[in-house]
Amino acid sequence: MSDSIDLLREQVSDLHQELVRYNLVVWTAGNVSARVPGEDLFVIKPSGVPYDELTPENMILCDLDGTVVAGEHSPSSDTAAHAYVYRHMPEVGGVVHTHSTYASAWAARGEAVPCVLTAMADEFGAEIPIGPFALIGDDSIGRGIVETLTGHRSPAVLMKSHGVFTIGKDAEAAVKAAVMCEDVARTVHISCQLGEPLPIAQADIDALNHRYRHVYGQQTAPVAR
């Protein structure tokens, strides 16, 4: 298990730099975490450490109650929220939090981003929903994430007056969802300045999402026999 945790520490450390690369975070805000496969553990960044000082070695290992198992720093202030998601959504392997500008602007309005782009139908399969207002520090945010995303196609939720949380089968998928969330939030915002965005029929959203999940990209070839 030690080798898999070391690899996950490296991946999580590297993925934080993707948040910087795509301008999703400022200063020390935001975080990425990843579940340790097959274990009741996850890796998350330390609290208040600048992004350019993050290394695999200072990533924090926690159990699913958010208790530190290994690491010399205090974990992210959002650790309890991440832990709650992992406890209640066993299919989730990665969680990301950002305060990215356009998506957080929708969150400040308490307004979902409507599914008016094919890119949204592809990645989210629905609107990007609004979750409830919740204070930082305990598992209140986690409860809001789980309540909002359970049974919803979207891997992203805009927590009211706060920012973005995304989930994925692994941490990389959750980071991708955070990048895409900000991209479409920006485009739909600009569209709203020009007029009323045009809705996409639900049947077309369903078809686009199905194609994206099951046809798009490189499919695994059948094994020759």
PDB file of C-alpha atoms in Angstrom:
ATOM      1  CA  MET A   1       0.000   0.000   0.000  1.00  0.00           C
ATOM      2  CA  SER A   2       2.926   2.345   0.646  1.00  0.00           C
ATOM      3  CA  ASP A   3       3.818   2.474  -3.051  1.00  0.00           C
ATOM      4  CA  SER A   4       0.251   3.294  -4.090  1.00  0.00           C
ATOM      5  CA  ILE A   5       0.042   6.087  -1.505  1.00  0.00           C
ATOM      6  CA  ASP A   6       3.366   7.527  -2.682  1.00  0.00           C
ATOM      7  CA  LEU A   7       2.097   7.506  -6.263  1.00  0.00           C
ATOM      8  CA  LEU A   8      -1.150   9.169  -5.216  1.00  0.00           C
ATOM      9  CA  ARG A   9       0.738  11.852  -3.264  1.00  0.00           C
ATOM     10  CA  GLU A  10       2.671  12.646  -6.446  1.00  0.00           C
ATOM     11  CA  GLN A  11      -0.461  12.730  -8.605  1.00  0.00           C
ATOM     12  CA  VAL A  12      -2.366  14.968  -6.201  1.00  0.00           C
ATOM     13  CA  SER A  13       0.594  17.330  -5.878  1.00  0.00           C
ATOM     14  CA  ASP A  14       0.901  17.576  -9.671  1.00  0.00           C
ATOM     15  CA  LEU A  15      -2.844  18.099 -10.180  1.00  0.00           C
ATOM     16  CA  HIS A  16      -2.793  21.181  -7.959  1.00  0.00           C
ATOM     17  CA  GLN A  17      -0.576  22.791 -10.587  1.00  0.00           C
ATOM     18  CA  GLU A  18      -3.354  22.229 -13.134  1.00  0.00           C
ATOM     19  CA  LEU A  19      -5.612  24.460 -11.018  1.00  0.00           C
ATOM     20  CA  VAL A  20      -2.970  27.183 -11.299  1.00  0.00           C
ATOM     21  CA  ARG A  21      -2.436  26.533 -15.008  1.00  0.00           C
ATOM     22  CA  TYR A  22      -6.124  27.031 -15.792  1.00  0.00           C
ATOM     23  CA  ASN A  23      -6.479  30.076 -13.495  1.00  0.00           C
ATOM     24  CA  LEU A  24      -8.964  28.376 -11.207  1.00  0.00           C
ATOM     25  CA  VAL A  25      -7.319  29.431  -7.921  1.00  0.00           C
ATOM     26  CA  VAL A  26      -5.507  32.346  -6.305  1.00  0.00           C
ATOM     27  CA  TRP A  27      -3.034  32.417  -3.419  1.00  0.00           C
ATOM     28  CA  THR A  28      -3.598  29.246  -1.344  1.00  0.00           C
ATOM     29  CA  ALA A  29      -7.331  28.768  -1.995  1.00  0.00           C
ATOM     30  CA  GLY A  30      -8.687  25.557  -3.503  1.00  0.00           C
ATOM     31  CA  ASN A  31      -7.727  21.915  -3.132  1.00  0.00           C
ATOM     32  CA  VAL A  32      -7.573  18.508  -4.774  1.00  0.00           C
ATOM     33  CA  SER A  33      -7.989  15.183  -3.009  1.00  0.00           C
ATOM     34  CA  ALA A  34      -7.901  11.559  -4.113  1.00  0.00           C
ATOM     35  CA  ARG A  35      -9.177   8.366  -2.536  1.00  0.00           C
ATOM     36  CA  VAL A  36      -6.629   5.609  -1.953  1.00  0.00           C
ATOM     37  CA  PRO A  37      -8.025   2.683  -4.007  1.00  0.00           C
ATOM     38  CA  GLY A  38      -9.302  -0.122  -1.818  1.00  0.00           C
ATOM     39  CA  GLU A  39      -8.651   1.732   1.429  1.00  0.00           C
ATOM     40  CA  ASP A  40     -10.617   4.031   3.733  1.00  0.00           C
ATOM     41  CA  LEU A  41      -8.048   6.756   3.153  1.00  0.00           C
ATOM     42  CA  PHE A  42      -7.545   9.814   0.971  1.00  0.00           C
ATOM     43  CA  VAL A  43      -4.770  12.268   0.140  1.00  0.00           C
ATOM     44  CA  ILE A  44      -5.323  16.041   0.306  1.00  0.00           C
ATOM     45  CA  LYS A  45      -3.175  19.158   0.284  1.00  0.00           C
ATOM     46  CA  PRO A  46      -2.016  20.926   3.461  1.00  0.00           C
ATOM     47  CA  SER A  47      -3.798  24.064   4.625  1.00  0.00           C
ATOM     48  CA  GLY A  48      -2.430  27.485   3.707  1.00  0.00           C
ATOM     49  CA  VAL A  49       0.653  26.291   1.815  1.00  0.00           C
ATOM     50  CA  PRO A  50       1.401  28.205  -1.433  1.00  0.00           C
ATOM     51  CA  TYR A  51       0.973  26.216  -4.627  1.00  0.00           C
ATOM     52  CA  ASP A  52       4.608  26.567  -5.630  1.00  0.00           C
ATOM     53  CA  GLU A  53       5.614  24.946  -2.330  1.00  0.00           C
ATOM     54  CA  LEU A  54       3.400  21.886  -2.704  1.00  0.00           C
ATOM     55  CA  THR A  55       5.307  18.614  -3.045  1.00  0.00           C
ATOM     56  CA  PRO A  56       4.376  14.929  -2.854  1.00  0.00           C
ATOM     57  CA  GLU A  57       6.040  14.840   0.555  1.00  0.00           C
ATOM     58  CA  ASN A  58       3.775  17.469   2.126  1.00  0.00           C
ATOM     59  CA  MET A  59       0.510  15.981   0.920  1.00  0.00           C
ATOM     60  CA  ILE A  60      -1.594  14.778   3.870  1.00  0.00           C
ATOM     61  CA  LEU A  61      -3.032  11.281   4.285  1.00  0.00           C
ATOM     62  CA  CYS A  62      -6.377  11.170   6.104  1.00  0.00           C
ATOM     63  CA  ASP A  63      -8.938   8.549   6.996  1.00  0.00           C
ATOM     64  CA  LEU A  64     -12.567   8.899   5.935  1.00  0.00           C
ATOM     65  CA  ASP A  65     -13.406  10.754   9.141  1.00  0.00           C
ATOM     66  CA  GLY A  66     -10.893  13.429   8.121  1.00  0.00           C
ATOM     67  CA  THR A  67      -8.380  12.450  10.798  1.00  0.00           C
ATOM     68  CA  VAL A  68      -4.727  12.827   9.802  1.00  0.00           C
ATOM     69  CA  VAL A  69      -2.994   9.471   9.402  1.00  0.00           C
ATOM     70  CA  ALA A  70       0.310  10.746   8.034  1.00  0.00           C
ATOM     71  CA  GLY A  71       1.719  14.195   7.335  1.00  0.00           C
ATOM     72  CA  GLU A  72       3.511  16.986   9.149  1.00  0.00           C
ATOM     73  CA  HIS A  73       1.063  19.786   8.284  1.00  0.00           C
ATOM     74  CA  SER A  74      -2.571  20.491   9.088  1.00  0.00           C
ATOM     75  CA  PRO A  75      -4.801  19.331   6.244  1.00  0.00           C
ATOM     76  CA  SER A  76      -6.951  21.627   4.096  1.00  0.00           C
ATOM     77  CA  SER A  77      -9.781  23.439   5.870  1.00  0.00           C
ATOM     78  CA  ASP A  78     -12.136  21.583   3.489  1.00  0.00           C
ATOM     79  CA  THR A  79     -10.973  18.146   4.650  1.00  0.00           C
ATOM     80  CA  ALA A  80     -14.211  17.369   6.515  1.00  0.00           C
ATOM     81  CA  ALA A  81     -16.217  18.126   3.359  1.00  0.00           C
ATOM     82  CA  HIS A  82     -14.043  15.850   1.215  1.00  0.00           C
ATOM     83  CA  ALA A  83     -14.224  13.094   3.833  1.00  0.00           C
ATOM     84  CA  TYR A  84     -18.027  13.294   3.932  1.00  0.00           C
ATOM     85  CA  VAL A  85     -18.196  12.916   0.141  1.00  0.00           C
ATOM     86  CA  TYR A  86     -15.936   9.866   0.198  1.00  0.00           C
ATOM     87  CA  ARG A  87     -17.955   8.253   3.005  1.00  0.00           C
ATOM     88  CA  HIS A  88     -21.291   8.724   1.268  1.00  0.00           C
ATOM     89  CA  MET A  89     -20.351   8.403  -2.424  1.00  0.00           C
ATOM     90  CA  PRO A  90     -18.206   5.269  -2.715  1.00  0.00           C
ATOM     91  CA  GLU A  91     -18.012   5.648  -6.509  1.00  0.00           C
ATOM     92  CA  VAL A  92     -16.105   8.939  -6.111  1.00  0.00           C
ATOM     93  CA  GLY A  93     -12.317   8.739  -6.338  1.00  0.00           C
ATOM     94  CA  GLY A  94     -11.451  12.431  -6.483  1.00  0.00           C
ATOM     95  CA  VAL A  95     -12.793  15.751  -5.191  1.00  0.00           C
ATOM     96  CA  VAL A  96     -11.767  19.281  -6.220  1.00  0.00           C
ATOM     97  CA  HIS A  97     -12.649  22.695  -4.825  1.00  0.00           C
ATOM     98  CA  THR A  98     -12.021  26.040  -6.532  1.00  0.00           C
ATOM     99  CA  HIS A  99     -13.215  29.631  -6.350  1.00  0.00           C
ATOM    100  CA  SER A 100     -12.884  30.103 -10.105  1.00  0.00           C
ATOM    101  CA  THR A 101     -14.195  33.504 -11.157  1.00  0.00           C
ATOM    102  CA  TYR A 102     -17.131  32.910 -13.485  1.00  0.00           C
ATOM    103  CA  ALA A 103     -18.470  29.787 -11.799  1.00  0.00           C
ATOM    104  CA  SER A 104     -18.230  31.488  -8.404  1.00  0.00           C
ATOM    105  CA  ALA A 105     -20.106  34.475  -9.816  1.00  0.00           C
ATOM    106  CA  TRP A 106     -23.031  32.151 -10.584  1.00  0.00           C
ATOM    107  CA  ALA A 107     -22.689  30.729  -7.052  1.00  0.00           C
ATOM    108  CA  ALA A 108     -22.822  34.268  -5.624  1.00  0.00           C
ATOM    109  CA  ARG A 109     -26.173  34.732  -7.397  1.00  0.00           C
ATOM    110  CA  GLY A 110     -27.422  31.377  -6.129  1.00  0.00           C
ATOM    111  CA  GLU A 111     -28.113  30.440  -9.738  1.00  0.00           C
ATOM    112  CA  ALA A 112     -27.496  27.204 -11.614  1.00  0.00           C
ATOM    113  CA  VAL A 113     -25.680  27.385 -14.947  1.00  0.00           C
ATOM    114  CA  PRO A 114     -28.284  26.276 -17.515  1.00  0.00           C
ATOM    115  CA  CYS A 115     -27.390  23.549 -19.990  1.00  0.00           C
ATOM    116  CA  VAL A 116     -27.379  25.628 -23.175  1.00  0.00           C
ATOM    117  CA  LEU A 117     -24.141  24.387 -24.796  1.00  0.00           C
ATOM    118  CA  THR A 118     -23.314  21.041 -26.361  1.00  0.00           C
ATOM    119  CA  ALA A 119     -20.102  21.043 -24.298  1.00  0.00           C
ATOM    120  CA  MET A 120     -22.259  21.179 -21.171  1.00  0.00           C
ATOM    121  CA  ALA A 121     -24.471  18.365 -22.403  1.00  0.00           C
ATOM    122  CA  ASP A 122     -21.319  16.336 -23.057  1.00  0.00           C
ATOM    123  CA  GLU A 123     -19.501  16.864 -19.767  1.00  0.00           C
ATOM    124  CA  PHE A 124     -22.343  17.573 -17.340  1.00  0.00           C
ATOM    125  CA  GLY A 125     -25.440  16.112 -18.974  1.00  0.00           C
ATOM    126  CA  ALA A 126     -27.555  18.742 -17.261  1.00  0.00           C
ATOM    127  CA  GLU A 127     -27.382  22.162 -15.679  1.00  0.00           C
ATOM    128  CA  ILE A 128     -24.607  22.762 -13.156  1.00  0.00           C
ATOM    129  CA  PRO A 129     -26.724  22.847 -10.001  1.00  0.00           C
ATOM    130  CA  ILE A 130     -26.654  25.118  -6.979  1.00  0.00           C
ATOM    131  CA  GLY A 131     -25.998  23.608  -3.581  1.00  0.00           C
ATOM    132  CA  PRO A 132     -27.011  25.137  -0.247  1.00  0.00           C
ATOM    133  CA  PHE A 133     -25.087  27.766   1.675  1.00  0.00           C
ATOM    134  CA  ALA A 134     -22.842  26.122   4.262  1.00  0.00           C
ATOM    135  CA  LEU A 135     -20.078  27.294   6.561  1.00  0.00           C
ATOM    136  CA  ILE A 136     -16.515  25.999   6.265  1.00  0.00           C
ATOM    137  CA  GLY A 137     -14.941  23.847   8.951  1.00  0.00           C
ATOM    138  CA  ASP A 138     -17.214  20.852   9.506  1.00  0.00           C
ATOM    139  CA  ASP A 139     -18.987  18.452   7.141  1.00  0.00           C
ATOM    140  CA  SER A 140     -21.835  20.874   6.279  1.00  0.00           C
ATOM    141  CA  ILE A 141     -20.386  21.548   2.831  1.00  0.00           C
ATOM    142  CA  GLY A 142     -19.943  17.829   2.250  1.00  0.00           C
ATOM    143  CA  ARG A 143     -23.569  17.195   3.136  1.00  0.00           C
ATOM    144  CA  GLY A 144     -24.636  19.860   0.648  1.00  0.00           C
ATOM    145  CA  ILE A 145     -22.469  18.362  -2.094  1.00  0.00           C
ATOM    146  CA  VAL A 146     -23.839  14.861  -1.561  1.00  0.00           C
ATOM    147  CA  GLU A 147     -27.464  16.010  -1.306  1.00  0.00           C
ATOM    148  CA  THR A 148     -27.163  18.026  -4.510  1.00  0.00           C
ATOM    149  CA  LEU A 149     -25.185  15.620  -6.683  1.00  0.00           C
ATOM    150  CA  THR A 150     -26.749  12.312  -5.656  1.00  0.00           C
ATOM    151  CA  GLY A 151     -28.798  11.195  -8.649  1.00  0.00           C
ATOM    152  CA  HIS A 152     -27.620  14.173 -10.723  1.00  0.00           C
ATOM    153  CA  ARG A 153     -25.549  13.762 -13.884  1.00  0.00           C
ATOM    154  CA  SER A 154     -23.374  16.792 -13.186  1.00  0.00           C
ATOM    155  CA  PRO A 155     -19.996  16.145 -11.549  1.00  0.00           C
ATOM    156  CA  ALA A 156     -19.963  19.811 -10.445  1.00  0.00           C
ATOM    157  CA  VAL A 157     -21.970  21.771  -7.905  1.00  0.00           C
ATOM    158  CA  LEU A 158     -21.897  25.496  -7.204  1.00  0.00           C
ATOM    159  CA  MET A 159     -22.138  25.903  -3.453  1.00  0.00           C
ATOM    160  CA  LYS A 160     -24.170  29.037  -2.826  1.00  0.00           C
ATOM    161  CA  SER A 161     -22.085  32.149  -2.059  1.00  0.00           C
ATOM    162  CA  HIS A 162     -18.942  29.999  -2.009  1.00  0.00           C
ATOM    163  CA  GLY A 163     -17.564  28.283  -5.085  1.00  0.00           C
ATOM    164  CA  VAL A 164     -17.162  25.090  -7.058  1.00  0.00           C
ATOM    165  CA  PHE A 165     -16.869  21.501  -5.889  1.00  0.00           C
ATOM    166  CA  THR A 166     -16.396  18.711  -8.416  1.00  0.00           C
ATOM    167  CA  ILE A 167     -16.232  14.941  -8.151  1.00  0.00           C
ATOM    168  CA  GLY A 168     -14.877  12.235 -10.434  1.00  0.00           C
ATOM    169  CA  LYS A 169     -13.913   8.595 -10.705  1.00  0.00           C
ATOM    170  CA  ASP A 170     -10.421   9.810  -9.848  1.00  0.00           C
ATOM    171  CA  ALA A 171      -8.737  13.114  -9.043  1.00  0.00           C
ATOM    172  CA  GLU A 172      -7.853  13.829 -12.678  1.00  0.00           C
ATOM    173  CA  ALA A 173     -11.503  13.503 -13.718  1.00  0.00           C
ATOM    174  CA  ALA A 174     -12.529  15.862 -10.923  1.00  0.00           C
ATOM    175  CA  VAL A 175      -9.926  18.422 -12.053  1.00  0.00           C
ATOM    176  CA  LYS A 176     -11.187  18.141 -15.634  1.00  0.00           C
ATOM    177  CA  ALA A 177     -14.732  18.810 -14.424  1.00  0.00           C
ATOM    178  CA  ALA A 178     -13.513  21.914 -12.553  1.00  0.00           C
ATOM    179  CA  VAL A 179     -11.773  23.213 -15.690  1.00  0.00           C
ATOM    180  CA  MET A 180     -14.850  22.582 -17.831  1.00  0.00           C
ATOM    181  CA  CYS A 181     -17.154  24.115 -15.212  1.00  0.00           C
ATOM    182  CA  GLU A 182     -15.307  27.428 -15.324  1.00  0.00           C
ATOM    183  CA  ASP A 183     -15.122  27.378 -19.122  1.00  0.00           C
ATOM    184  CA  VAL A 184     -18.853  26.920 -19.648  1.00  0.00           C
ATOM    185  CA  ALA A 185     -19.770  29.276 -16.793  1.00  0.00           C
ATOM    186  CA  ARG A 186     -17.804  31.999 -18.565  1.00  0.00           C
ATOM    187  CA  THR A 187     -19.349  31.306 -21.968  1.00  0.00           C
ATOM    188  CA  VAL A 188     -22.912  31.171 -20.646  1.00  0.00           C
ATOM    189  CA  HIS A 189     -22.312  34.398 -18.681  1.00  0.00           C
ATOM    190  CA  ILE A 190     -21.219  36.156 -21.877  1.00  0.00           C
ATOM    191  CA  SER A 191     -24.225  34.726 -23.701  1.00  0.00           C
ATOM    192  CA  CYS A 192     -26.518  36.185 -21.020  1.00  0.00           C
ATOM    193  CA  GLN A 193     -25.026  39.621 -21.675  1.00  0.00           C
ATOM    194  CA  LEU A 194     -26.046  39.313 -25.327  1.00  0.00           C
ATOM    195  CA  GLY A 195     -29.571  38.051 -24.689  1.00  0.00           C
ATOM    196  CA  GLU A 196     -31.406  34.958 -23.513  1.00  0.00           C
ATOM    197  CA  PRO A 197     -29.425  31.740 -24.122  1.00  0.00           C
ATOM    198  CA  LEU A 198     -31.342  29.212 -26.222  1.00  0.00           C
ATOM    199  CA  PRO A 199     -32.283  25.967 -24.454  1.00  0.00           C
ATOM    200  CA  ILE A 200     -31.281  22.543 -25.766  1.00  0.00           C
ATOM    201  CA  ALA A 201     -34.026  19.941 -25.878  1.00  0.00           C
ATOM    202  CA  GLN A 202     -33.720  17.298 -23.154  1.00  0.00           C
ATOM    203  CA  ALA A 203     -33.648  14.488 -25.729  1.00  0.00           C
ATOM    204  CA  ASP A 204     -30.676  16.133 -27.418  1.00  0.00           C
ATOM    205  CA  ILE A 205     -28.897  16.623 -24.085  1.00  0.00           C
ATOM    206  CA  ASP A 206     -29.417  12.924 -23.353  1.00  0.00           C
ATOM    207  CA  ALA A 207     -28.101  11.897 -26.779  1.00  0.00           C
ATOM    208  CA  LEU A 208     -25.042  14.158 -26.537  1.00  0.00           C
ATOM    209  CA  ASN A 209     -24.175  12.936 -23.052  1.00  0.00           C
ATOM    210  CA  HIS A 210     -24.560   9.283 -24.053  1.00  0.00           C
ATOM    211  CA  ARG A 211     -22.316   9.764 -27.089  1.00  0.00           C
ATOM    212  CA  TYR A 212     -19.682  11.573 -25.030  1.00  0.00           C
ATOM    213  CA  ARG A 213     -19.610   8.851 -22.384  1.00  0.00           C
ATOM    214  CA  HIS A 214     -19.789   5.816 -24.646  1.00  0.00           C
ATOM    215  CA  VAL A 215     -18.564   6.763 -28.141  1.00  0.00           C
ATOM    216  CA  TYR A 216     -16.281   9.822 -27.968  1.00  0.00           C
ATOM    217  CA  GLY A 217     -12.515   9.302 -27.754  1.00  0.00           C
ATOM    218  CA  GLN A 218     -10.428   6.191 -28.082  1.00  0.00           C
ATOM    219  CA  GLN A 219     -12.403   3.081 -27.325  1.00  0.00           C
ATOM    220  CA  THR A 220     -10.705  -0.055 -26.055  1.00  0.00           C
ATOM    221  CA  ALA A 221     -10.356  -2.502 -28.927  1.00  0.00           C
ATOM    222  CA  PRO A 222     -11.691  -6.030 -28.395  1.00  0.00           C
ATOM    223  CA  VAL A 223      -9.054  -8.615 -27.582  1.00  0.00           C
ATOM    224  CA  ALA A 224      -8.240 -10.784 -30.597  1.00  0.00           C
ATOM    225  CA  ARG A 225      -8.850 -14.480 -30.055  1.00  0.00           C
TER     226      ARG A 225
END
